Amino acid sequence: MNVKRIVRPLSWLAVATAATVLIAACGGSSGGGNQSVTFKGTKKVGYSAPLTGQSALYGHAVSQSLKLAADDINAKGGVNGYRIEMDIQDDGTQVAQAVTNTKAMILQDNVVALMGSVTSAQCLAESPIAKQNKIITIDATCNSWQLTTQPDIVNPYWVSIVPNTYMEGTAAGRLAAKLGVSKIFIVSPKYLFGISETNAFVAALKKANSSVQIVNSQSTWYVPFPTNPRWDSTINQIQALKPDLVYSNIFAADQINFIKQALAVDPQFFTKYPMTTLVSVDELTTLGSQYPEGMHAYMRAPFFALQDNNARLTDFINRYKARYNGEYPSDWAVMDYDALTIWAQAANAAKSFDADQVVKQISGHSFDSLRGYKITIRSSELQANVGETTGTTTTSSSYPFPILKDITNLKGDDLMMPLQMVNEIKGNQCDAKAGDPTTANFALCPSWTAAS
């Protein structure tokens, strides 16, 4: 398969690149089966989406899922008697445009809630705007732990239902340590997410196996983001240093370009230099049979690993495929469907759209999810105890793309940042520079160093 999902179809992109995509009709009634629901009016929920640019794959999946979720919510009566309309605006995977979109959605479109953007850089810029205007944000994609824990960034209206970079990075570090390798090469995107997750990976790896060697200097760990079109220097470095394992959290178009260019240099590249890497269904479906076997993957919500005894997810998959020309839902589609439905449930319970009241119905509460388990949002930092899936890529007779074998679904409770550490970070006990929260590093926390 080629990278057609980034550009398909042209008629869809013409709509996607317009300033605003509005989903659902305004006012009136909604047909749910044989029933008709009458609404008081319409309330908008905003999403600044990378419908173009580096993360277009992800924005495409999330936007489709949010449309489906909004329709499902409306079919059940909406929220507080109002129809929910998604207000989706393309940000091109650019921070400045995400900021512009967020301001427009809040100040002009009067959204009552936001869904978090794809990249942590965008979310970091959006959060203070949402905080200032008291607009709740449910975040299911951008995942730097700093967004919910670092004291100068914390937003009381920001809820994370995605495994954060501490959870994901430490899971990847433990996975790599179990492989028994001695030499590791690191390549990550140079922005908050990549740096945060890589630091967590290295800290967890070193704790589990202090003798492991990072073969490339730290100055070469990070590559430009949001776009790194050529990977020649990274590929050459890997071939020269001959690591046992390559650790990476590059994603979307960057991961696709890297894999294709590495295979063009050497069809056995990933046999010689296997990877521990962040993967989603989007990369697997885009590359199809080109995606290398034997990659040690960690994934956030792959449907094929969560479907056993999960009738709700199976129903979602079938309806998603029927609506979207046979596409399989990516991890991002699964998680953002959960995000919108959790917000709707909480707002209905609050009988209000007021952010303070809705947060009260989220903090400390549990919610059903497509992932097959209940999600609980911890009150201390509004982080959900969501899990991570690990395994090794392999061909599949059931799907037209690789899946995972040797699957382990890690429990979120086992990955969460310990509450003592959360409190230490919030209390400025983990700052590289005393009193400067922008230098917070969980690996400097007393509880982490004491356990090392």
Coordinates of C-alpha atoms in Angstrom, one line a residue:
M1 CA 0.0 0.0 0.0
N2 CA 1.2 3.5 -0.6
V3 CA 0.6 6.6 1.6
K4 CA -2.8 7.3 0.0
R5 CA -4.5 7.9 3.3
I6 CA -2.6 11.2 3.7
V7 CA -4.2 12.6 0.6
R8 CA -7.4 10.8 0.1
P9 CA -9.8 11.6 -1.4
L10 CA -9.5 15.0 -3.1
S11 CA -13.1 15.9 -2.5
W12 CA -12.6 15.2 1.2
L13 CA -9.5 17.3 1.4
A14 CA -11.2 20.2 -0.2
V15 CA -13.6 20.2 2.7
A16 CA -10.9 19.4 5.2
T17 CA -8.8 22.4 4.3
A18 CA -11.7 24.8 4.6
A19 CA -11.6 27.0 7.7
T20 CA -14.3 25.0 9.5
V21 CA -15.9 21.6 9.1
L22 CA -19.3 21.5 10.7
I23 CA -20.8 18.1 11.6
A24 CA -24.5 17.6 12.2
A25 CA -27.3 19.8 11.3
C26 CA -28.3 22.8 13.4
G27 CA -31.3 22.5 15.8
G28 CA -34.5 20.6 14.9
S29 CA -34.7 16.8 15.5
S30 CA -32.5 13.8 15.1
G31 CA -33.7 10.4 13.9
G32 CA -32.5 7.6 16.1
G33 CA -33.8 4.4 14.6
N34 CA -37.6 4.8 14.5
Q35 CA -37.5 7.6 17.1
S36 CA -37.2 11.3 16.7
V37 CA -35.3 13.5 19.3
T38 CA -36.3 17.1 19.6
F39 CA -33.5 19.5 20.9
K40 CA -33.5 22.8 22.6
G41 CA -30.8 24.0 20.2
T42 CA -27.2 23.2 19.3
K43 CA -24.0 23.3 21.2
K44 CA -20.6 23.0 19.6
V45 CA -17.5 21.0 20.6
G46 CA -14.3 22.1 19.1
Y47 CA -11.3 20.2 17.7
S48 CA -8.3 21.7 16.1
A49 CA -7.3 18.9 13.7
P50 CA -4.2 18.2 11.5
L51 CA -6.3 17.5 8.4
T52 CA -3.2 18.3 6.5
G53 CA 0.5 18.3 7.3
Q54 CA 2.7 15.8 9.2
S55 CA -0.1 14.3 11.3
A56 CA -2.9 14.3 8.7
L57 CA -3.3 10.5 9.1
Y58 CA -4.3 11.0 12.7
G59 CA -6.5 14.1 12.2
H60 CA -8.4 12.2 9.6
A61 CA -9.1 9.3 11.9
V62 CA -10.0 11.4 14.9
S63 CA -12.3 13.7 12.9
Q64 CA -14.2 10.7 11.5
S65 CA -14.5 9.2 15.0
L66 CA -15.8 12.4 16.5
K67 CA -18.5 12.7 13.8
L68 CA -19.6 9.2 14.6
A69 CA -19.5 9.8 18.4
A70 CA -21.5 13.1 18.0
D71 CA -24.2 11.3 16.0
D72 CA -24.4 8.5 18.6
I73 CA -24.7 11.1 21.4
N74 CA -27.5 12.9 19.5
A75 CA -29.3 9.7 18.8
K76 CA -29.6 9.2 22.6
G77 CA -30.9 12.7 23.2
G78 CA -27.8 14.9 23.0
V79 CA -26.3 16.7 26.0
N80 CA -28.6 18.5 28.4
G81 CA -31.2 18.6 25.7
Y82 CA -29.0 20.1 23.1
R83 CA -27.7 18.6 19.8
I84 CA -23.9 18.3 19.7
E85 CA -22.2 19.7 16.6
M86 CA -18.5 19.1 16.0
D87 CA -16.6 22.2 15.0
I88 CA -13.4 20.9 13.3
Q89 CA -10.8 23.3 12.0
D90 CA -7.6 22.3 10.1
D91 CA -4.4 23.3 11.7
G92 CA -2.0 21.8 9.3
T93 CA 0.0 20.2 12.2
Q94 CA 1.2 23.8 13.0
V95 CA 1.1 25.3 16.5
A96 CA 0.3 28.8 15.4
Q97 CA -2.7 27.7 13.5
A98 CA -3.9 25.5 16.3
V99 CA -3.8 28.6 18.6
T100 CA -5.7 30.6 16.0
N101 CA -8.3 27.8 15.7
T102 CA -8.7 27.5 19.5
K103 CA -9.3 31.2 19.9
A104 CA -11.8 31.3 17.1
M105 CA -13.7 28.3 18.4
I106 CA -13.9 29.7 21.9
L107 CA -14.5 33.4 21.2
Q108 CA -16.4 33.2 17.9
D109 CA -18.0 29.8 17.7
N110 CA -18.8 29.6 21.5
V111 CA -17.8 25.9 21.9
V112 CA -18.7 24.4 25.2
A113 CA -15.8 21.9 25.2
L114 CA -12.6 21.1 23.2
M115 CA -11.1 17.8 22.2
G116 CA -7.3 17.9 22.6
S117 CA -5.1 18.3 19.5
V118 CA -2.7 15.7 18.2
T119 CA 0.7 17.1 19.2
S120 CA 1.9 18.1 22.6
A121 CA 3.3 21.3 21.2
Q122 CA -0.2 22.3 20.0
C123 CA -1.8 21.2 23.3
L124 CA 0.8 23.1 25.3
A125 CA -0.1 26.3 23.4
E126 CA -3.9 25.6 23.5
S127 CA -4.1 24.8 27.2
P128 CA -3.7 28.3 28.7
I129 CA -6.3 29.7 26.2
A130 CA -8.8 27.0 27.3
K131 CA -7.9 27.6 30.9
Q132 CA -8.4 31.4 30.7
N133 CA -11.8 30.9 29.2
K134 CA -12.8 28.0 31.4
I135 CA -13.4 25.6 28.6
I136 CA -12.9 21.9 29.5
T137 CA -10.6 19.9 27.2
I138 CA -10.7 16.1 26.9
D139 CA -7.3 15.0 25.6
A140 CA -7.0 11.6 23.9
T141 CA -3.9 12.1 21.7
C142 CA -1.2 14.6 22.8
N143 CA 0.2 13.0 26.0
S144 CA 3.2 14.7 27.6
W145 CA 2.9 14.2 31.3
Q146 CA 3.8 17.9 31.8
L147 CA 0.4 18.9 30.5
T148 CA -1.3 17.6 33.7
T149 CA 1.5 17.7 36.2
Q150 CA 4.1 20.4 35.7
P151 CA 3.0 23.2 38.0
D152 CA 3.4 26.1 35.6
I153 CA 1.4 24.3 32.9
V154 CA -1.4 22.6 34.9
N155 CA -4.9 23.5 33.8
P156 CA -7.8 22.4 36.1
Y157 CA -10.0 21.9 33.0
W158 CA -7.6 19.6 31.1
V159 CA -8.4 15.9 31.3
S160 CA -6.1 13.2 29.9
I161 CA -7.5 9.9 28.8
V162 CA -4.4 8.8 26.9
P163 CA -1.4 7.1 28.4
N164 CA 1.0 9.9 29.1
T165 CA 4.7 10.1 28.2
Y166 CA 5.7 8.8 31.6
M167 CA 3.4 5.8 31.3
E168 CA 4.3 5.1 27.7
G169 CA 8.0 5.9 27.9
T170 CA 8.5 3.7 31.0
A171 CA 6.6 0.9 29.3
A172 CA 8.8 1.1 26.3
G173 CA 11.9 1.2 28.5
R174 CA 10.9 -1.9 30.4
L175 CA 10.1 -3.6 27.1
A176 CA 13.5 -2.8 25.7
A177 CA 15.2 -4.0 28.9
K178 CA 13.6 -7.4 28.6
L179 CA 15.0 -7.9 25.2
G180 CA 18.5 -8.2 26.6
V181 CA 20.2 -5.9 24.2
S182 CA 23.3 -4.0 25.0
K183 CA 23.5 -1.3 22.4
I184 CA 20.6 1.1 21.6
F185 CA 20.3 3.9 19.1
I186 CA 17.7 6.7 19.8
V187 CA 15.8 8.8 17.3
S188 CA 12.9 11.0 18.4
P189 CA 11.0 14.2 17.2
K190 CA 12.5 17.4 18.7
Y191 CA 9.6 18.8 20.7
L192 CA 7.9 18.3 24.0
F193 CA 6.4 14.9 23.3
G194 CA 9.6 13.4 21.8
I195 CA 11.9 14.7 24.6
S196 CA 9.5 13.9 27.4
E197 CA 8.9 10.3 26.2
T198 CA 12.5 9.7 25.4
N199 CA 13.6 10.8 28.8
A200 CA 11.1 8.4 30.4
F201 CA 12.3 5.6 28.1
V202 CA 16.0 6.2 29.1
A203 CA 15.2 6.5 32.8
A204 CA 13.2 3.3 32.9
L205 CA 15.7 1.5 30.7
K206 CA 18.7 2.5 32.9
K207 CA 16.8 1.5 36.0
A208 CA 16.1 -1.9 34.6
N209 CA 19.5 -2.5 33.0
S210 CA 22.2 -0.1 34.0
S211 CA 24.8 -1.7 31.7
V212 CA 22.9 -0.9 28.5
Q213 CA 24.8 1.6 26.2
I214 CA 23.2 4.4 24.2
V215 CA 25.4 4.4 21.1
N216 CA 24.6 7.8 19.6
S217 CA 25.3 11.0 21.4
Q218 CA 22.4 12.9 22.9
S219 CA 22.9 15.7 20.5
T220 CA 21.8 13.4 17.7
W221 CA 18.8 11.9 19.4
Y222 CA 16.3 14.4 18.1
V223 CA 15.2 15.2 14.6
P224 CA 13.3 18.2 13.3
F225 CA 9.5 18.3 13.8
P226 CA 6.8 18.6 12.4
T227 CA 8.5 17.4 9.2
N228 CA 11.7 15.6 8.6
P229 CA 11.4 14.6 4.9
R230 CA 14.8 13.0 4.5
W231 CA 16.3 10.4 6.9
D232 CA 19.6 9.8 5.2
S233 CA 21.8 10.9 8.1
T234 CA 19.9 8.9 10.6
I235 CA 20.0 5.8 8.4
N236 CA 23.7 6.2 7.8
Q237 CA 24.4 6.6 11.6
I238 CA 22.5 3.5 12.4
Q239 CA 24.4 1.5 9.8
A240 CA 27.7 2.9 11.1
L241 CA 27.0 2.3 14.8
K242 CA 25.3 -1.1 14.4
P243 CA 23.0 -1.0 17.4
D244 CA 21.2 -4.1 18.7
L245 CA 18.0 -2.1 18.9
V246 CA 16.7 1.3 17.6
Y247 CA 14.3 3.1 20.0
S248 CA 12.0 5.6 18.3
N249 CA 8.8 7.5 18.9
I250 CA 8.6 9.2 15.5
F251 CA 5.1 8.8 14.1
A252 CA 2.7 9.4 11.2
A253 CA 4.3 10.7 8.0
D254 CA 7.8 10.8 9.7
Q255 CA 7.7 7.1 10.6
I256 CA 6.3 6.2 7.2
N257 CA 9.1 8.1 5.4
F258 CA 11.8 6.7 7.6
I259 CA 10.7 3.1 7.1
K260 CA 10.4 3.5 3.3
Q261 CA 13.7 5.2 3.0
A262 CA 15.5 2.7 5.2
L263 CA 14.1 -0.2 3.2
A264 CA 15.2 1.4 0.0
V265 CA 18.7 1.5 1.3
D266 CA 18.7 -2.0 2.6
P267 CA 15.6 -4.4 2.4
Q268 CA 17.0 -6.2 5.5
F269 CA 17.5 -2.9 7.4
F270 CA 14.9 -3.7 10.1
T271 CA 16.1 -7.3 10.4
K272 CA 19.6 -6.1 11.2
Y273 CA 18.4 -3.2 13.3
P274 CA 15.1 -4.0 14.9
M275 CA 13.1 -1.2 16.6
T276 CA 11.2 -0.6 19.7
T277 CA 8.8 2.0 18.5
L278 CA 5.5 3.8 18.9
V279 CA 3.0 2.4 16.3
S280 CA -0.6 2.9 15.6
V281 CA -3.1 1.2 13.3
D282 CA -2.6 4.2 10.9
E283 CA 1.0 3.4 10.1
L284 CA 0.2 -0.3 9.8
T285 CA -2.7 0.2 7.3
T286 CA -0.8 2.9 5.3
L287 CA 2.3 0.8 4.7
G288 CA 0.5 -2.6 4.7
S289 CA 2.8 -5.4 3.7
Q290 CA 5.7 -2.9 3.6
Y291 CA 5.6 -2.5 7.3
P292 CA 8.5 -4.6 8.7
E293 CA 7.9 -7.7 10.7
G294 CA 9.6 -8.1 14.0
M295 CA 9.2 -4.5 15.2
H296 CA 8.8 -4.3 19.0
A297 CA 5.8 -2.1 19.1
Y298 CA 4.0 -0.2 21.8
M299 CA 0.5 1.0 20.9
R300 CA -2.2 3.0 22.7
A301 CA -5.4 1.4 21.6
P302 CA -5.1 -1.1 18.7
F303 CA -8.6 -2.5 18.1
F304 CA -7.3 -6.0 17.1
A305 CA -5.7 -6.4 20.6
L306 CA -8.8 -5.2 22.6
Q307 CA -11.6 -6.9 20.8
D308 CA -11.9 -10.2 22.7
N309 CA -15.2 -10.3 24.7
N310 CA -15.7 -6.7 23.8
A311 CA -19.0 -6.4 22.0
R312 CA -19.1 -2.6 22.3
L313 CA -15.8 -2.3 20.4
T314 CA -16.8 -4.8 17.8
D315 CA -20.0 -2.8 17.2
F316 CA -17.9 0.4 16.9
I317 CA -15.5 -1.3 14.4
N318 CA -18.4 -2.5 12.2
R319 CA -20.2 0.8 12.2
Y320 CA -17.0 2.8 11.6
K321 CA -16.1 0.6 8.6
A322 CA -19.6 0.8 7.2
R323 CA -19.6 4.5 7.4
Y324 CA -16.0 5.2 6.2
N325 CA -15.6 3.0 3.1
G326 CA -14.2 0.0 4.9
E327 CA -11.5 1.8 6.8
Y328 CA -10.4 0.2 10.1
P329 CA -10.5 2.5 13.1
S330 CA -7.0 3.6 14.3
D331 CA -6.0 3.9 18.0
W332 CA -6.8 7.6 17.7
A333 CA -10.3 6.9 16.5
V334 CA -10.9 4.5 19.5
M335 CA -9.6 7.0 22.1
D336 CA -11.3 10.1 20.8
Y337 CA -14.6 8.3 20.6
D338 CA -14.1 7.6 24.3
A339 CA -13.2 11.3 24.8
L340 CA -16.3 12.8 23.4
T341 CA -18.6 10.2 25.0
I342 CA -17.0 10.7 28.4
W343 CA -17.5 14.4 28.2
A344 CA -21.1 14.0 27.2
Q345 CA -21.8 11.6 30.1
A346 CA -20.2 14.0 32.6
A347 CA -22.0 17.1 31.2
N348 CA -25.3 15.3 31.4
A349 CA -24.6 14.2 34.9
A350 CA -23.7 17.8 35.8
K351 CA -26.8 19.0 34.1
S352 CA -24.6 21.9 32.9
F353 CA -22.0 22.9 30.4
D354 CA -20.1 24.8 33.0
A355 CA -16.5 23.5 33.1
D356 CA -16.2 23.5 36.9
Q357 CA -19.4 21.4 37.2
V358 CA -18.4 19.0 34.4
V359 CA -14.9 18.4 35.9
K360 CA -16.6 17.5 39.2
Q361 CA -18.4 14.7 37.3
I362 CA -15.1 13.5 35.8
S363 CA -12.5 13.8 38.6
G364 CA -12.4 10.6 40.5
H365 CA -15.2 9.0 38.4
S366 CA -15.1 5.9 36.2
F367 CA -16.4 5.5 32.7
D368 CA -17.0 2.7 30.3
S369 CA -14.7 2.7 27.3
L370 CA -14.3 1.1 23.9
R371 CA -11.1 -0.4 25.2
G372 CA -13.0 -3.0 27.1
Y373 CA -12.4 -1.7 30.6
K374 CA -13.5 1.1 32.9
I375 CA -11.5 4.3 32.8
T376 CA -11.0 6.1 36.1
I377 CA -9.7 9.7 36.1
R378 CA -7.4 10.3 39.1
S379 CA -8.3 13.5 40.9
S380 CA -4.7 14.6 41.6
E381 CA -3.9 15.4 38.0
L382 CA -7.0 14.4 36.0
Q383 CA -5.0 11.5 34.3
A384 CA -6.9 8.4 33.4
N385 CA -5.6 4.9 34.2
V386 CA -5.5 3.8 30.6
G387 CA -3.4 1.0 29.4
E388 CA -0.8 0.3 26.7
T389 CA -0.4 -2.6 24.3
T390 CA 3.0 -4.2 23.5
G391 CA 3.9 -6.9 21.0
T392 CA 5.8 -7.8 17.9
T393 CA 4.6 -6.9 14.4
T394 CA 3.7 -9.9 12.2
T395 CA 1.7 -10.6 9.1
S396 CA -2.0 -11.3 9.5
S397 CA -4.4 -13.6 7.7
S398 CA -7.4 -11.7 9.1
Y399 CA -6.4 -8.1 8.1
P400 CA -4.8 -6.5 5.0
F401 CA -2.0 -5.1 7.2
P402 CA 0.4 -6.4 10.0
I403 CA -0.8 -6.8 13.5
L404 CA 0.9 -7.8 16.7
K405 CA 1.8 -11.2 18.1
D406 CA 2.9 -12.0 21.6
I407 CA 0.5 -9.3 22.8
T408 CA 0.5 -7.9 26.3
N409 CA -2.2 -5.5 27.3
L410 CA -0.5 -3.5 30.2
K411 CA -2.8 -2.2 32.8
G412 CA -2.9 1.6 33.3
D413 CA -2.8 1.2 37.1
D414 CA 0.6 -0.4 36.7
L415 CA 1.9 2.4 34.5
M416 CA 0.6 5.5 36.3
M417 CA 3.1 7.9 37.7
P418 CA 3.1 7.2 41.5
L419 CA 1.0 9.8 43.4
Q420 CA 4.0 10.6 45.6
M421 CA 6.0 11.6 42.4
V422 CA 3.1 13.7 41.1
N423 CA 3.0 15.6 44.4
E424 CA 6.8 16.0 44.3
I425 CA 6.7 17.5 40.8
K426 CA 3.8 19.8 41.8
G427 CA 5.8 20.8 44.9
N428 CA 8.9 21.8 42.8
Q429 CA 11.0 19.0 44.3
C430 CA 12.1 17.6 40.9
D431 CA 13.4 20.7 39.2
A432 CA 16.9 20.6 37.6
K433 CA 17.1 24.3 38.5
A434 CA 15.7 25.0 41.9
G435 CA 12.4 26.9 41.8
D436 CA 12.1 26.7 38.0
P437 CA 9.2 24.3 37.1
T438 CA 10.1 24.5 33.4
T439 CA 13.1 22.3 34.3
A440 CA 11.0 19.6 36.1
N441 CA 12.2 16.1 35.5
F442 CA 10.6 13.1 37.2
A443 CA 13.9 11.2 37.2
L444 CA 15.2 13.9 39.6
C445 CA 12.3 13.3 42.0
P446 CA 13.3 12.0 45.5
S447 CA 11.0 9.0 45.2
W448 CA 12.5 8.0 41.8
T449 CA 16.2 8.4 42.8
A450 CA 15.5 6.6 46.1
A451 CA 14.2 3.6 44.2
S452 CA 17.0 3.5 41.7

